[in-house]
Amino acid sequence: MSKSEIEWLRGKLKYNEPALRSRLEALYDVLPGAAKAALPSRSQFARETAATRHHMTHWAEDKQPGVLEGGRALLRGIYQLRLVVKCVFLLEMGIGDDRTVAQLPEIRTLRLWQNTA
């Protein structure tokens, strides 16, 4: 193994935790149907969110595919994350059903953007 491969492996072993994309996919899986209907597909949501976070955190010159750019795209990403966080809290409180989630303002905003995209 090369020196760079060894360093990469050490980093992976040091922070032995699931990748952000995997954690986002797991969160998506528990969301009520009303939330999923307002979000992009599971893979697109996880890919865009993880790629954007990586780019914004590390200011990487080489952008990964899926990085959200521009005001509208970033704002959409923020509303998606707000929706996910609210759903997780509602689920933890035992009131994360479709009827309750459908009343969240992020649902209406994201649906509006879906119709004007």
Short mmCIF file of C-alpha atoms in Angstrom, two decimals, residues 6-105:
data_model
loop_
_atom_site.label_atom_id
_atom_site.label_comp_id
_atom_site.label_asym_id
_atom_site.label_seq_id
_atom_site.Cartn_x
_atom_site.Cartn_y
_atom_site.Cartn_z
CA ILE A 6 -2.20 4.01 4.53
CA GLU A 7 -3.08 7.51 5.74
CA TRP A 8 -6.54 7.21 4.21
CA LEU A 9 -7.07 3.88 5.96
CA ARG A 10 -5.85 5.27 9.29
CA GLY A 11 -8.33 8.13 9.00
CA LYS A 12 -11.17 5.72 8.28
CA LEU A 13 -10.27 3.52 11.23
CA LYS A 14 -9.74 6.46 13.59
CA TYR A 15 -13.24 7.85 13.03
CA ASN A 16 -14.98 4.49 12.80
CA GLU A 17 -18.49 5.79 12.10
CA PRO A 18 -20.89 5.51 9.19
CA ALA A 19 -20.46 7.97 6.33
CA LEU A 20 -22.75 11.00 6.33
CA ARG A 21 -24.48 9.75 3.19
CA SER A 22 -25.33 6.44 4.91
CA ARG A 23 -26.69 8.26 7.95
CA LEU A 24 -28.83 10.52 5.75
CA GLU A 25 -30.21 7.49 3.91
CA ALA A 26 -31.09 5.88 7.24
CA LEU A 27 -32.93 9.04 8.34
CA TYR A 28 -34.79 9.17 5.03
CA ASP A 29 -35.95 5.59 5.50
CA VAL A 30 -37.88 6.41 8.69
CA LEU A 31 -39.62 9.52 7.35
CA PRO A 32 -43.39 9.50 6.90
CA GLY A 33 -44.70 9.30 3.34
CA ALA A 34 -45.83 12.95 3.42
CA ALA A 35 -42.23 14.05 3.98
CA LYS A 36 -40.81 11.71 1.33
CA ALA A 37 -43.30 13.08 -1.21
CA ALA A 38 -41.89 16.60 -0.69
CA LEU A 39 -38.26 15.49 -0.89
CA PRO A 40 -36.24 14.24 -3.83
CA SER A 41 -35.45 10.53 -4.02
CA ARG A 42 -33.55 8.93 -1.17
CA SER A 43 -30.32 8.71 -3.16
CA GLN A 44 -30.57 12.26 -4.52
CA PHE A 45 -31.31 13.75 -1.09
CA ALA A 46 -28.40 11.91 0.57
CA ARG A 47 -25.97 12.57 -2.29
CA GLU A 48 -26.74 16.30 -2.59
CA THR A 49 -26.74 16.92 1.15
CA ALA A 50 -23.49 15.03 1.79
CA ALA A 51 -21.70 16.51 -1.24
CA THR A 52 -22.77 20.06 -0.34
CA ARG A 53 -21.74 19.64 3.29
CA HIS A 54 -18.35 18.27 2.22
CA HIS A 55 -17.80 21.09 -0.28
CA MET A 56 -18.86 23.84 2.15
CA THR A 57 -16.83 22.39 5.04
CA HIS A 58 -13.60 21.67 3.17
CA TRP A 59 -13.89 24.24 0.35
CA ALA A 60 -12.77 21.55 -2.03
CA GLU A 61 -11.65 22.83 -5.42
CA ASP A 62 -12.92 19.71 -7.18
CA LYS A 63 -16.64 19.58 -6.57
CA GLN A 64 -18.32 16.24 -6.22
CA PRO A 65 -21.38 15.66 -8.38
CA GLY A 66 -24.55 16.89 -6.71
CA VAL A 67 -23.20 19.92 -4.83
CA LEU A 68 -26.03 22.41 -4.41
CA GLU A 69 -25.00 25.76 -5.85
CA GLY A 70 -26.77 29.07 -6.06
CA GLY A 71 -29.24 30.66 -3.71
CA ARG A 72 -32.36 28.75 -4.76
CA ALA A 73 -30.70 25.32 -4.67
CA LEU A 74 -29.08 25.98 -1.29
CA LEU A 75 -32.32 27.33 0.15
CA ARG A 76 -34.13 24.20 -1.10
CA GLY A 77 -31.50 22.08 0.67
CA ILE A 78 -32.01 24.03 3.89
CA TYR A 79 -35.79 23.52 3.74
CA GLN A 80 -35.26 19.81 3.10
CA LEU A 81 -33.04 19.49 6.16
CA ARG A 82 -35.47 21.51 8.28
CA LEU A 83 -38.23 19.12 7.24
CA VAL A 84 -36.14 16.06 8.11
CA VAL A 85 -35.17 17.42 11.53
CA LYS A 86 -38.76 18.35 12.37
CA CYS A 87 -39.96 14.91 11.30
CA VAL A 88 -37.36 13.20 13.48
CA PHE A 89 -38.50 15.23 16.50
CA LEU A 90 -42.16 14.52 15.77
CA LEU A 91 -41.43 10.81 15.38
CA GLU A 92 -39.54 10.80 18.69
CA MET A 93 -42.57 12.37 20.36
CA GLY A 94 -44.85 9.77 18.78
CA ILE A 95 -46.76 12.23 16.61
CA GLY A 96 -44.90 11.93 13.31
CA ASP A 97 -47.85 10.65 11.29
CA ASP A 98 -48.58 11.78 7.72
CA ARG A 99 -51.45 14.02 8.77
CA THR A 100 -49.30 15.99 11.24
CA VAL A 101 -46.26 16.16 8.95
CA ALA A 102 -48.40 17.38 6.03
CA GLN A 103 -49.13 20.53 8.05
CA LEU A 104 -45.47 21.57 8.30
CA PRO A 105 -44.68 24.76 6.37
#
